[in-house]
PDB file of C-alpha atoms in Angstrom:
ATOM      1  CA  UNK T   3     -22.245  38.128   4.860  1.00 62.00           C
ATOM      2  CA  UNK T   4     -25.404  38.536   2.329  1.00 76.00           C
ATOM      3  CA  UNK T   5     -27.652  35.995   1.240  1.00 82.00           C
ATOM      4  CA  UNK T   6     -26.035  35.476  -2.159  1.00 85.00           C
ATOM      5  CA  UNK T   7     -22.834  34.751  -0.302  1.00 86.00           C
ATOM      6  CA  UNK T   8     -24.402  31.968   2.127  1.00 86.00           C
ATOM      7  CA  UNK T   9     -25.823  29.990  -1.090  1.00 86.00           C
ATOM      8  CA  UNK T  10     -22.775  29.979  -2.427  1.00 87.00           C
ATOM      9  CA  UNK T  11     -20.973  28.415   0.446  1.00 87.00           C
ATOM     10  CA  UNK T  12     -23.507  26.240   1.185  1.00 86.00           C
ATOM     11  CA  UNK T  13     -23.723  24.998  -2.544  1.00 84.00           C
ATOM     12  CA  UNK T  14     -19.819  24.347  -2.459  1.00 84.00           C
ATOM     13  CA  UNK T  15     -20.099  22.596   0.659  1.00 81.00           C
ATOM     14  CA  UNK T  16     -22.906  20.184  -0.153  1.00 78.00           C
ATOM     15  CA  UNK T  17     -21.151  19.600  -4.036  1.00 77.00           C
ATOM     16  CA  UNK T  18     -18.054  18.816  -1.988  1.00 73.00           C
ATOM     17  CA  UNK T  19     -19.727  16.460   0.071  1.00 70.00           C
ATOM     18  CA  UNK T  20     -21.594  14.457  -2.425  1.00 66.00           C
ATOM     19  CA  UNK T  21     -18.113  14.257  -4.406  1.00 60.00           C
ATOM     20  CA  UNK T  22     -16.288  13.116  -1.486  1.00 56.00           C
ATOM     21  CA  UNK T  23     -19.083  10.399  -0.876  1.00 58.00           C
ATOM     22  CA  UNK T  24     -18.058   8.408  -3.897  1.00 73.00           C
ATOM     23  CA  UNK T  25     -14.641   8.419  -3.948  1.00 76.00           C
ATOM     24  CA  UNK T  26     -12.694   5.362  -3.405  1.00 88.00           C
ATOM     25  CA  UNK T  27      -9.195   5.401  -2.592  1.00 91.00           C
ATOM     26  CA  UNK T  28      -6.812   3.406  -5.392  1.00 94.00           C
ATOM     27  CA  UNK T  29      -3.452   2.043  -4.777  1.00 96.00           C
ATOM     28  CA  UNK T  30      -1.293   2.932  -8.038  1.00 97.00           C
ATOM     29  CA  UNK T  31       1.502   2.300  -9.453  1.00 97.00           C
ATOM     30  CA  UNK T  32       3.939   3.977 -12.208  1.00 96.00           C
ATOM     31  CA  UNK T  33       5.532   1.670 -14.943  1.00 97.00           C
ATOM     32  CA  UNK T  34       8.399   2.180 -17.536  1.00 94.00           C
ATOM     33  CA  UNK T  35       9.076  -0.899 -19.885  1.00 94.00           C
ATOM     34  CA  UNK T  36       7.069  -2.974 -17.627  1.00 92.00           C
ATOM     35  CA  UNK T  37       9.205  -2.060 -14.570  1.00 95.00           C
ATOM     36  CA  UNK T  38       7.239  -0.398 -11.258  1.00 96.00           C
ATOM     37  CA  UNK T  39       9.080   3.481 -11.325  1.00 93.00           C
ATOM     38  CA  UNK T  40       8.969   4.910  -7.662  1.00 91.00           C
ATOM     39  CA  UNK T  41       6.920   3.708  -5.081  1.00 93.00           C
ATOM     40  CA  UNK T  42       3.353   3.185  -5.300  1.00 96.00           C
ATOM     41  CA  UNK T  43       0.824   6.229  -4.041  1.00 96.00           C
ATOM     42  CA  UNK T  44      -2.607   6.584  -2.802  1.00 95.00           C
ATOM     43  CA  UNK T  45      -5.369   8.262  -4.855  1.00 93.00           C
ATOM     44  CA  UNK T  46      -8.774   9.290  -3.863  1.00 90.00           C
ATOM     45  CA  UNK T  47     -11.124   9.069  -6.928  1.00 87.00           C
ATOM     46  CA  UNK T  48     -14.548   7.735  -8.683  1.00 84.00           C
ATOM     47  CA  UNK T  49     -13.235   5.708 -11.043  1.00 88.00           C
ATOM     48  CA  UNK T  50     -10.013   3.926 -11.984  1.00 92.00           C
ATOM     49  CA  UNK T  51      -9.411   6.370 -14.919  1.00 91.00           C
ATOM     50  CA  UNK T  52     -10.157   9.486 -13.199  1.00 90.00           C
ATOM     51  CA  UNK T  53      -7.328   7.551 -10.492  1.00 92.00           C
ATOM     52  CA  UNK T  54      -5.079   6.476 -13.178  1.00 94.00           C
ATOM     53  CA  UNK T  55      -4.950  10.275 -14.279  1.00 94.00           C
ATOM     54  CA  UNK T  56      -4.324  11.770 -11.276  1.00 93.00           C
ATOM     55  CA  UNK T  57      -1.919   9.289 -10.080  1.00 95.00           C
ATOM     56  CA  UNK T  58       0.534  10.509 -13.411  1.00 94.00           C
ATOM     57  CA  UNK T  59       0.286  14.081 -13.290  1.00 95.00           C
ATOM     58  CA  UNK T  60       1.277  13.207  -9.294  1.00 94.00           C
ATOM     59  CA  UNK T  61       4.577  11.486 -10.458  1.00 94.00           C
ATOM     60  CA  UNK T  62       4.806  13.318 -13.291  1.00 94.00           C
ATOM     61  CA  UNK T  63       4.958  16.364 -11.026  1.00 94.00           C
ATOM     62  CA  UNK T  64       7.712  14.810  -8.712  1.00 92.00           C
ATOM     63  CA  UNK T  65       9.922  14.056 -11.484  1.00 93.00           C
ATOM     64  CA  UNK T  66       9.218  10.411 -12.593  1.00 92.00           C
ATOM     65  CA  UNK T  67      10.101   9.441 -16.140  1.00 92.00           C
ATOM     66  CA  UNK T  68       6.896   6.585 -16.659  1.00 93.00           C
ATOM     67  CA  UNK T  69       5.190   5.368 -19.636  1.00 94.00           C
ATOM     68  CA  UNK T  70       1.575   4.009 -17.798  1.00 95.00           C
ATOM     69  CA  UNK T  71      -0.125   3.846 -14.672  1.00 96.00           C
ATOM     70  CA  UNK T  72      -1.816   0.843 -13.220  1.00 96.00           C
ATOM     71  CA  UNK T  73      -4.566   1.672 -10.348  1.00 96.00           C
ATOM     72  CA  UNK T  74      -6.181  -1.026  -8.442  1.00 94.00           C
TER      73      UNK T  74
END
């Protein structure tokens, strides 16, 4: 492996780290006309938006017709 190579890994590594370090993990929930849809998942992010996102393109990907999600 070449120099250029072992910054790179290194680089991603320590990045990975740090963004790892502030992550919190949110409980959240999917709603449709103010009823919980599914059940509610676990969501490792830095802030409740960034959670709230992830947490409906998760249901969204297995299938789950809902309007918001609430992340606590």
């Amino acid at each position: 492996m070449d120099s250029k190579m072992k910054k790179i890994i290194v680089g991603l590594t320590l990045m990975l780290i740090a963004t790892s370090s502030y992550a919190t993990a949110f409980t959240c929930k999917g709603y449709t006309d103010s009823k919980q849809i599914g059940e509610a998942i676990v969501v490792n992010a830095s802030k409740v938006i960034v959670a709230e996102t992830k947490a409906y393109q998760r249901m969204k990907k297995l299938g789950l017709k809902i309007d918001v999600v609430r992340c606590q």
